Tab-separated table of C-alpha atoms in Angstrom:
chain	number	residue	atom	x	y	z
A	1	MET	CA	14.410	33.024	-136.495
A	2	GLN	CA	12.313	35.033	-138.971
A	3	LEU	CA	9.007	33.496	-139.772
A	4	LYS	CA	8.545	32.825	-143.489
A	5	LYS	CA	5.865	34.821	-145.345
A	6	PRO	CA	3.141	34.272	-146.187
A	7	TYR	CA	2.903	32.478	-142.920
A	8	LEU	CA	-0.260	30.429	-143.450
A	9	LYS	CA	1.343	28.895	-146.700
A	10	ASN	CA	4.439	27.761	-144.873
A	11	TYR	CA	3.289	26.453	-141.508
A	12	PRO	CA	2.898	23.675	-140.669
A	13	ASP	CA	5.194	21.439	-142.781
A	14	GLU	CA	3.828	18.307	-144.582
A	15	LYS	CA	4.080	16.218	-141.411
A	16	GLY	CA	2.095	18.673	-139.431
A	17	TYR	CA	5.051	20.292	-137.542
A	18	PHE	CA	5.256	23.918	-136.439
A	19	GLY	CA	9.046	23.863	-135.735
A	20	LYS	CA	9.416	21.063	-133.299
A	21	PHE	CA	5.854	21.253	-132.135
A	22	GLY	CA	2.927	19.226	-133.513
A	23	GLY	CA	3.185	16.036	-135.472
A	24	SER	CA	1.203	12.960	-135.037
A	25	TYR	CA	1.883	10.469	-132.046
A	26	ILE	CA	-0.949	8.078	-132.424
A	27	PRO	CA	-1.489	4.268	-132.126
A	28	PRO	CA	-1.128	2.215	-135.320
A	29	GLN	CA	-4.773	1.615	-135.691
A	30	LEU	CA	-5.350	5.484	-135.994
A	31	ILE	CA	-2.734	6.032	-138.635
A	32	GLU	CA	-4.891	5.093	-141.583
A	33	PRO	CA	-8.040	7.032	-140.358
A	34	PHE	CA	-6.119	10.175	-139.732
A	35	LEU	CA	-4.321	9.921	-143.060
A	36	GLU	CA	-7.655	9.555	-144.810
A	37	ILE	CA	-8.825	12.752	-143.074
A	38	ASN	CA	-5.628	14.540	-144.108
A	39	GLU	CA	-5.922	13.457	-147.681
A	40	ALA	CA	-9.529	14.378	-147.982
A	41	TYR	CA	-8.958	17.835	-146.357
A	42	THR	CA	-5.983	18.603	-148.710
A	43	LYS	CA	-8.158	17.774	-151.712
A	44	LEU	CA	-11.370	19.398	-150.551
A	45	SER	CA	-9.724	22.567	-149.462
A	46	LYS	CA	-8.947	23.273	-153.164
A	47	ASP	CA	-12.194	22.072	-154.376
A	48	PHE	CA	-14.598	24.968	-155.438
A	49	THR	CA	-17.759	22.807	-154.736
A	50	PHE	CA	-16.655	22.281	-151.122
A	51	ILE	CA	-15.596	25.874	-150.745
A	52	ASN	CA	-18.736	27.390	-152.145
A	53	GLU	CA	-20.958	25.049	-150.020
A	54	LEU	CA	-19.009	26.150	-146.980
A	55	LYS	CA	-19.388	29.901	-147.912
A	56	TYR	CA	-23.112	29.385	-148.465
A	57	ILE	CA	-23.458	27.724	-144.976
A	58	ARG	CA	-21.546	30.545	-143.303
A	59	LYS	CA	-23.562	33.270	-144.855
A	60	HIS	CA	-26.993	31.735	-144.861
A	61	PHE	CA	-26.945	29.513	-141.791
A	62	GLN	CA	-24.313	30.669	-139.424
A	63	GLY	CA	-25.111	34.385	-139.988
A	64	ARG	CA	-21.489	35.411	-140.941
A	65	PRO	CA	-19.903	37.808	-141.145
A	66	THR	CA	-20.111	38.635	-137.405
A	67	PRO	CA	-19.616	42.306	-136.619
A	68	ILE	CA	-16.995	44.294	-134.730
A	69	SER	CA	-18.403	46.494	-131.847
A	70	PHE	CA	-16.521	49.452	-130.277
A	71	ALA	CA	-16.894	49.038	-126.472
A	72	LYS	CA	-17.387	52.623	-125.889
A	73	ASN	CA	-18.262	52.514	-122.207
A	74	LEU	CA	-15.432	50.157	-121.158
A	75	SER	CA	-13.091	52.160	-123.354
A	76	LYS	CA	-14.152	55.361	-121.513
A	77	MET	CA	-13.735	53.724	-118.104
A	78	VAL	CA	-10.098	52.639	-118.672
A	79	GLY	CA	-9.230	55.561	-120.939
A	80	GLY	CA	-8.413	53.249	-123.908
A	81	ASN	CA	-9.737	51.971	-127.200
A	82	ILE	CA	-11.354	48.444	-126.972
A	83	TYR	CA	-13.048	46.723	-129.965
A	84	LEU	CA	-14.761	43.346	-129.870
A	85	LYS	CA	-14.951	40.790	-132.709
A	86	ARG	CA	-18.495	39.506	-131.973
A	87	GLU	CA	-18.332	35.647	-132.354
A	88	ASP	CA	-20.966	35.551	-129.570
A	89	LEU	CA	-23.325	36.542	-132.461
A	90	ASN	CA	-22.321	33.504	-134.536
A	91	HIS	CA	-25.117	30.875	-134.676
A	92	MET	CA	-25.291	28.963	-131.434
A	93	GLY	CA	-23.281	31.707	-129.633
A	94	ALA	CA	-19.696	30.910	-130.229
A	95	HIS	CA	-16.873	30.574	-132.720
A	96	LYS	CA	-16.942	26.792	-132.509
A	97	LEU	CA	-19.503	26.422	-135.351
A	98	ASN	CA	-16.910	27.848	-137.799
A	99	HIS	CA	-14.929	24.539	-137.764
A	100	CYS	CA	-17.733	22.289	-136.825
A	101	MET	CA	-19.814	22.805	-139.890
A	102	ALA	CA	-16.687	22.292	-141.936
A	103	GLU	CA	-15.713	19.163	-140.228
A	104	ALA	CA	-19.269	17.741	-140.603
A	105	LEU	CA	-19.149	18.717	-144.350
A	106	LEU	CA	-15.809	16.831	-144.560
A	107	ALA	CA	-17.250	13.816	-142.802
A	108	LYS	CA	-20.225	13.790	-145.217
A	109	HIS	CA	-17.838	13.719	-148.107
A	110	LEU	CA	-16.028	10.797	-146.577
A	111	GLY	CA	-19.234	8.931	-146.212
A	112	LYS	CA	-19.214	8.890	-142.460
A	113	LYS	CA	-22.421	8.336	-140.495
A	114	LYS	CA	-21.374	9.584	-137.073
A	115	LEU	CA	-19.456	12.472	-135.451
A	116	ILE	CA	-17.637	11.911	-132.197
A	117	ALA	CA	-16.094	14.693	-130.128
A	118	GLU	CA	-15.138	16.050	-126.698
A	119	THR	CA	-16.331	19.233	-125.074
A	120	GLY	CA	-15.392	21.178	-121.972
A	121	ALA	CA	-17.667	24.223	-121.701
A	122	GLY	CA	-20.138	22.557	-124.013
A	123	GLN	CA	-19.785	25.021	-126.943
A	124	HIS	CA	-17.994	22.568	-129.115
A	125	GLY	CA	-20.514	19.977	-128.321
A	126	VAL	CA	-23.389	22.232	-129.091
A	127	ALA	CA	-21.810	23.312	-132.389
A	128	LEU	CA	-21.125	19.809	-133.505
A	129	ALA	CA	-24.549	18.544	-132.596
A	130	THR	CA	-25.890	21.617	-134.620
A	131	ALA	CA	-23.713	20.531	-137.613
A	132	ALA	CA	-24.727	16.858	-137.191
A	133	ALA	CA	-28.423	17.883	-137.321
A	134	TYR	CA	-27.814	19.957	-140.272
A	135	PHE	CA	-26.147	17.165	-142.229
A	136	GLY	CA	-28.226	14.244	-141.032
A	137	LEU	CA	-25.377	12.626	-139.006
A	138	GLU	CA	-25.288	10.867	-135.590
A	139	CYS	CA	-23.504	12.755	-132.864
A	140	GLU	CA	-21.736	11.483	-129.775
A	141	ILE	CA	-20.245	14.048	-127.275
A	142	HIS	CA	-17.943	13.108	-124.497
A	143	MET	CA	-18.066	15.479	-121.614
A	144	GLY	CA	-16.633	15.460	-117.997
A	145	GLU	CA	-19.048	14.792	-115.170
A	146	VAL	CA	-17.861	18.031	-113.542
A	147	ASP	CA	-18.511	20.094	-116.661
A	148	ILE	CA	-21.935	18.437	-117.214
A	149	LYS	CA	-23.040	19.853	-113.878
A	150	LYS	CA	-21.321	23.205	-114.387
A	151	GLU	CA	-22.507	23.843	-117.851
A	152	TYR	CA	-25.907	22.064	-117.736
A	153	PRO	CA	-27.673	24.573	-120.116
A	154	ASN	CA	-25.329	23.400	-122.909
A	155	VAL	CA	-25.960	19.856	-122.090
A	156	THR	CA	-29.646	20.470	-122.515
A	157	ARG	CA	-29.038	22.179	-125.822
A	158	MET	CA	-27.004	19.202	-127.092
A	159	LYS	CA	-29.822	16.697	-126.115
A	160	ILE	CA	-32.399	18.824	-127.801
A	161	LEU	CA	-30.246	18.817	-130.964
A	162	GLY	CA	-30.106	15.001	-130.886
A	163	ALA	CA	-26.673	14.310	-129.477
A	164	LYS	CA	-25.851	11.442	-127.212
A	165	ILE	CA	-23.913	12.644	-124.131
A	166	ILE	CA	-21.297	10.305	-122.741
A	167	PRO	CA	-20.046	11.351	-119.194
A	168	ALA	CA	-16.258	11.126	-118.598
A	169	THR	CA	-16.048	9.656	-115.097
A	170	LYS	CA	-12.287	9.115	-114.654
A	171	GLY	CA	-9.627	11.329	-113.081
A	172	LEU	CA	-10.648	15.013	-112.722
A	173	LYS	CA	-13.707	14.474	-114.859
A	174	THR	CA	-13.118	17.539	-116.965
A	175	LEU	CA	-11.876	18.327	-120.426
A	176	LYS	CA	-8.702	16.138	-120.577
A	177	GLU	CA	-10.669	13.064	-119.451
A	178	ALA	CA	-13.444	13.944	-122.054
A	179	VAL	CA	-10.746	13.883	-124.756
A	180	ASP	CA	-9.438	10.532	-123.529
A	181	SER	CA	-13.017	9.104	-123.498
A	182	ALA	CA	-13.762	10.413	-126.999
A	183	PHE	CA	-10.599	8.931	-128.346
A	184	GLU	CA	-11.414	5.394	-126.903
A	185	SER	CA	-14.936	5.580	-128.511
A	186	TYR	CA	-13.503	6.544	-131.907
A	187	LEU	CA	-11.064	3.606	-131.903
A	188	ASN	CA	-13.959	1.268	-131.771
A	189	ASP	CA	-15.395	2.488	-135.067
A	190	THR	CA	-13.071	4.471	-137.362
A	191	LYS	CA	-14.828	3.143	-140.466
A	192	ASN	CA	-18.296	4.769	-139.898
A	193	SER	CA	-17.284	7.583	-137.572
A	194	MET	CA	-15.123	10.761	-137.614
A	195	PHE	CA	-13.393	12.247	-134.541
A	196	ALA	CA	-14.184	15.984	-134.955
A	197	ILE	CA	-11.492	17.513	-132.667
A	198	GLY	CA	-12.661	20.738	-131.027
A	199	SER	CA	-9.521	22.870	-131.094
A	200	VAL	CA	-6.195	23.449	-132.634
A	201	VAL	CA	-4.891	20.382	-130.833
A	202	GLY	CA	-4.581	16.642	-131.492
A	203	PRO	CA	-2.615	14.784	-134.179
A	204	HIS	CA	-2.014	16.258	-137.692
A	205	PRO	CA	-4.114	17.482	-139.513
A	206	PHE	CA	-6.408	18.863	-136.915
A	207	PRO	CA	-4.189	21.780	-135.630
A	208	LYS	CA	-3.854	23.048	-139.193
A	209	MET	CA	-7.343	22.106	-140.233
A	210	VAL	CA	-9.129	23.770	-137.368
A	211	ARG	CA	-6.965	26.835	-137.729
A	212	ASP	CA	-7.800	27.180	-141.390
A	213	PHE	CA	-11.602	26.896	-140.720
A	214	GLN	CA	-11.324	29.353	-137.892
A	215	SER	CA	-9.284	31.807	-139.887
A	216	ILE	CA	-12.553	33.303	-141.141
A	217	ILE	CA	-12.600	35.313	-137.948
A	218	GLY	CA	-9.270	36.988	-138.535
A	219	PHE	CA	-9.843	37.760	-142.158
A	220	GLU	CA	-13.280	39.179	-141.502
A	221	ALA	CA	-11.923	41.196	-138.536
A	222	LYS	CA	-8.989	42.665	-140.526
A	223	GLU	CA	-11.233	43.938	-143.289
A	224	GLN	CA	-13.808	45.269	-140.946
A	225	PHE	CA	-11.299	46.986	-138.709
A	226	LEU	CA	-9.663	48.705	-141.772
A	227	GLU	CA	-13.076	49.853	-142.940
A	228	MET	CA	-14.150	50.965	-139.459
A	229	THR	CA	-10.939	52.855	-138.470
A	230	GLY	CA	-8.740	53.156	-141.582
A	231	ARG	CA	-5.992	51.143	-139.889
A	232	LEU	CA	-5.009	47.930	-138.234
A	233	PRO	CA	-5.321	47.399	-134.555
A	234	ASP	CA	-2.135	47.791	-132.481
A	235	MET	CA	-2.937	44.679	-130.434
A	236	VAL	CA	-5.114	41.576	-130.909
A	237	THR	CA	-5.988	39.309	-128.010
A	238	ALA	CA	-8.002	36.202	-127.246
A	239	CYS	CA	-8.260	33.633	-124.486
A	240	VAL	CA	-6.250	30.366	-124.952
A	241	GLY	CA	-6.963	26.840	-123.671
A	242	GLY	CA	-6.340	24.660	-126.747
A	243	GLY	CA	-6.462	27.870	-128.698
A	244	SER	CA	-8.865	27.732	-131.619
A	245	ASN	CA	-10.504	31.110	-131.204
A	246	ALA	CA	-7.115	32.686	-130.843
A	247	MET	CA	-5.434	31.100	-133.911
A	248	GLY	CA	-8.641	31.965	-135.804
A	249	ILE	CA	-8.284	35.761	-135.108
A	250	PHE	CA	-4.396	35.746	-135.018
A	251	SER	CA	-4.229	34.033	-138.462
A	252	ALA	CA	-4.846	37.202	-140.403
A	253	PHE	CA	-2.377	39.390	-138.509
A	254	ILE	CA	0.795	37.203	-138.093
A	255	ASP	CA	2.451	38.739	-141.141
A	256	ASP	CA	1.541	42.338	-140.024
A	257	ASP	CA	3.100	44.692	-137.405
A	258	VAL	CA	0.381	43.801	-134.855
A	259	LYS	CA	1.005	42.614	-131.267
A	260	LEU	CA	-0.703	39.345	-130.474
A	261	TYR	CA	-1.521	38.416	-126.916
A	262	ALA	CA	-2.660	34.865	-125.963
A	263	VAL	CA	-4.503	35.114	-122.552
A	264	GLU	CA	-3.991	32.121	-120.372
A	265	PRO	CA	-6.211	31.150	-117.314
A	266	ALA	CA	-4.304	31.923	-114.124
A	267	GLY	CA	-6.979	30.389	-112.082
A	268	CYS	CA	-6.483	30.914	-108.476
A	269	GLY	CA	-2.640	30.454	-108.037
A	270	ASP	CA	0.664	29.438	-109.619
A	271	LYS	CA	0.976	25.997	-108.105
A	272	ILE	CA	0.155	22.687	-110.024
A	273	GLY	CA	-3.624	22.216	-110.036
A	274	GLU	CA	-4.469	25.929	-109.538
A	275	ASN	CA	-4.288	27.089	-113.059
A	276	SER	CA	-4.302	26.130	-116.710
A	277	ALA	CA	-1.553	28.381	-117.946
A	278	SER	CA	0.460	25.910	-120.096
A	279	LEU	CA	2.747	28.380	-121.919
A	280	THR	CA	3.450	30.278	-118.706
A	281	TYR	CA	4.283	27.238	-116.371
A	282	GLY	CA	4.579	24.263	-118.745
A	283	LYS	CA	7.349	22.413	-120.528
A	284	GLU	CA	7.638	20.388	-123.798
A	285	GLY	CA	5.554	17.141	-123.708
A	286	ILE	CA	3.405	14.817	-125.758
A	287	MET	CA	-0.339	14.380	-125.067
A	288	HIS	CA	-3.314	13.434	-127.094
A	289	GLY	CA	-1.229	12.657	-130.165
A	290	PHE	CA	0.784	15.950	-130.441
A	291	ASN	CA	3.885	17.507	-129.173
A	292	SER	CA	3.554	20.984	-127.490
A	293	ILE	CA	3.993	22.786	-124.148
A	294	MET	CA	2.279	20.876	-121.325
A	295	LEU	CA	1.647	21.210	-117.609
A	296	SER	CA	3.115	18.092	-116.064
A	297	ASP	CA	3.778	16.548	-112.670
A	298	GLU	CA	6.941	15.140	-111.281
A	299	LYS	CA	6.504	11.961	-113.256
A	300	GLY	CA	5.985	13.955	-116.572
A	301	ASP	CA	2.393	12.971	-116.801
A	302	PRO	CA	-0.333	15.735	-117.555
A	303	ALA	CA	-0.839	17.733	-114.378
A	304	PRO	CA	-4.174	18.616	-112.709
A	305	VAL	CA	-5.427	21.911	-113.941
A	306	HIS	CA	-8.020	24.516	-112.951
A	307	SER	CA	-9.994	27.321	-114.479
A	308	ILE	CA	-13.322	28.865	-113.714
A	309	ALA	CA	-13.920	28.474	-117.528
A	310	SER	CA	-14.450	24.860	-118.523
A	311	GLY	CA	-13.454	25.447	-122.095
A	312	ILE	CA	-9.891	26.388	-121.294
A	313	ASP	CA	-9.055	24.103	-118.347
A	314	TYR	CA	-6.689	21.968	-120.419
A	315	PRO	CA	-3.149	20.913	-119.450
A	316	SER	CA	-1.597	21.682	-122.923
A	317	VAL	CA	-1.939	24.183	-125.746
A	318	GLY	CA	-2.130	23.827	-129.522
A	319	PRO	CA	1.254	23.249	-131.054
A	320	GLU	CA	1.038	26.385	-133.225
A	321	HIS	CA	0.643	28.501	-130.140
A	322	ALA	CA	3.669	26.851	-128.654
A	323	PHE	CA	5.602	27.573	-131.825
A	324	LEU	CA	4.572	31.263	-132.159
A	325	PHE	CA	5.455	31.857	-128.552
A	326	SER	CA	8.782	30.188	-128.890
A	327	GLN	CA	9.512	32.506	-131.963
A	328	LYS	CA	8.456	35.449	-129.849
A	329	ARG	CA	5.648	36.297	-132.337
A	330	THR	CA	3.017	36.055	-129.638
A	331	ASN	CA	3.005	37.366	-126.080
A	332	ILE	CA	1.339	35.873	-122.989
A	333	GLY	CA	-1.347	37.590	-120.856
A	334	LEU	CA	-2.606	36.107	-117.634
A	335	CYS	CA	-6.105	36.361	-116.107
A	336	SER	CA	-7.304	34.954	-112.790
A	337	ASP	CA	-10.702	33.474	-112.082
A	338	ASP	CA	-11.722	36.669	-110.094
A	339	GLU	CA	-10.570	38.959	-112.864
A	340	ALA	CA	-12.557	36.932	-115.335
A	341	VAL	CA	-15.711	37.121	-113.224
A	342	ASP	CA	-15.211	40.991	-112.766
A	343	ALA	CA	-14.814	41.346	-116.552
A	344	PHE	CA	-17.913	39.202	-117.072
A	345	TYR	CA	-20.025	41.683	-114.911
A	346	LYS	CA	-18.386	44.800	-116.410
A	347	LEU	CA	-19.055	43.844	-120.017
A	348	SER	CA	-22.595	42.790	-119.140
A	349	ARG	CA	-23.497	45.891	-117.169
A	350	MET	CA	-21.592	48.516	-119.215
A	351	GLU	CA	-22.067	47.176	-122.839
A	352	GLY	CA	-25.168	44.998	-122.634
A	353	ILE	CA	-23.183	41.962	-123.682
A	354	ILE	CA	-23.065	38.940	-121.523
A	355	PRO	CA	-19.688	37.058	-122.395
A	356	ALA	CA	-18.737	33.457	-121.936
A	357	LEU	CA	-16.299	33.014	-119.001
A	358	GLU	CA	-13.626	31.879	-121.463
A	359	SER	CA	-14.017	35.211	-123.400
A	360	SER	CA	-14.058	37.171	-120.227
A	361	HIS	CA	-10.422	36.221	-119.666
A	362	ALA	CA	-9.504	38.187	-122.915
A	363	VAL	CA	-11.839	41.146	-121.857
A	364	ALA	CA	-10.109	41.270	-118.385
A	365	PHE	CA	-6.669	41.340	-119.872
A	366	ALA	CA	-7.675	43.991	-122.582
A	367	LEU	CA	-8.981	46.209	-119.672
A	368	LYS	CA	-5.610	45.876	-117.889
A	369	TYR	CA	-3.630	46.451	-121.020
A	370	ALA	CA	-5.608	49.430	-122.073
A	371	LYS	CA	-4.888	51.298	-118.920
A	372	GLU	CA	-1.196	51.184	-119.748
A	373	HIS	CA	-1.559	51.731	-123.374
A	374	LYS	CA	-4.288	54.365	-123.761
A	375	ASP	CA	-3.319	55.322	-127.408
A	376	GLU	CA	-3.461	51.805	-128.761
A	377	ALA	CA	-6.368	50.245	-130.619
A	378	ILE	CA	-7.144	46.788	-128.978
A	379	LEU	CA	-9.160	44.161	-130.760
A	380	VAL	CA	-10.568	41.323	-128.510
A	381	ASN	CA	-11.954	38.110	-129.848
A	382	LEU	CA	-15.177	37.795	-127.918
A	383	SER	CA	-15.258	34.020	-128.608
A	384	GLY	CA	-18.717	33.247	-127.156
A	385	ARG	CA	-21.696	34.380	-125.196
A	386	GLY	CA	-22.362	33.612	-121.495
A	387	ASP	CA	-25.732	31.908	-121.467
A	388	LYS	CA	-24.107	28.717	-120.399
A	389	ASP	CA	-22.402	30.399	-117.516
A	390	ILE	CA	-25.100	32.571	-115.955
A	391	ASP	CA	-26.271	30.048	-113.364
A	392	PHE	CA	-22.848	29.087	-112.287
A	393	VAL	CA	-21.719	32.728	-111.979
A	394	ILE	CA	-24.848	33.756	-109.979
A	395	GLU	CA	-24.591	30.728	-107.701
A	396	ASN	CA	-20.917	31.087	-106.927
A	397	TYR	CA	-20.354	34.956	-107.392
A	398	PRO	CA	-23.610	36.511	-106.294
A	399	LEU	CA	-24.796	39.531	-108.211
A	400	SER	CA	-24.249	42.852	-106.543
A	401	ASN	CA	-26.383	45.910	-107.409
A	402	SER	CA	-23.899	48.347	-105.958
């Protein structure tokens, strides 16, 4: 199947499907609230007042555009050409603010008083708490107990910004359970609240809406790379859990002759519960209101997952990623926990950039890829900085000065 061009204008369809993936599988009491969000987004996305306000926020509050850096020392080490799109320099240190400011602005237009969301690594929570403070809204963040302990610097930041933290105490107490908890809370007050989903997952319109808000990454990067090198990159790569940062940078290159690699967390093995590599080991399934590729157990329920990076230990993947992979438009890369930590230290020591553990997965894959493709220009979406991870890394992977 040949993808229709221009891609972004043709996918998803009106019901939120990318091929057979996506859609909206939600209880009856959520149909009206999600329809309200979809109608508001469809209208506001064409409204110059909304667009200009978002442009102002991105330039004068977020600090966009973020730059591209040539990783000269890493490139020299592997004999390749590695460039980094620096989303770690976006305000609050990650790509998440790109859609959070837009979702909060949408909520404001809808007359909502409160934002509710899930978070894994805490970056979405921090970004949404930032947006809530900016717009004068209440903010409630649901986070797994395991991740609260692991990512405590971000928990502190959320509290300082005024967010209320709700621990998810069921199951594995990580990202999936945080999403479950946030959905339950939202069901109790859809009139005054908006569920601001943190990735390209969930029921329609969120996979499309978050992709559109994150596409600023790709369109900036495309223009910057052309100006910097006079050409397009040969390959673009990003880590994938739900996949918002990856869809953000992939968006601008889907119609071009550029290879796209989604890097999944291989964790510590290929058995159930040892990784979060949905596209690699999963099968079709419905979870959290959308149809995609999912890691499941013998009963067909979402399987336990693992990744060293809390932001990508999720048992499914955004439906657009499932579609693009099924159409052979994207390729899959794998990165283990140990490889991610190695890349974390290498980028820190050789380039003076401390990356998030999520982003380290993409850096690690780029290093492996560059060794085999020395003539290619590789663009990595460095989706976030590693302030949140430094205590965990030092405690579990002690620093060596050798």
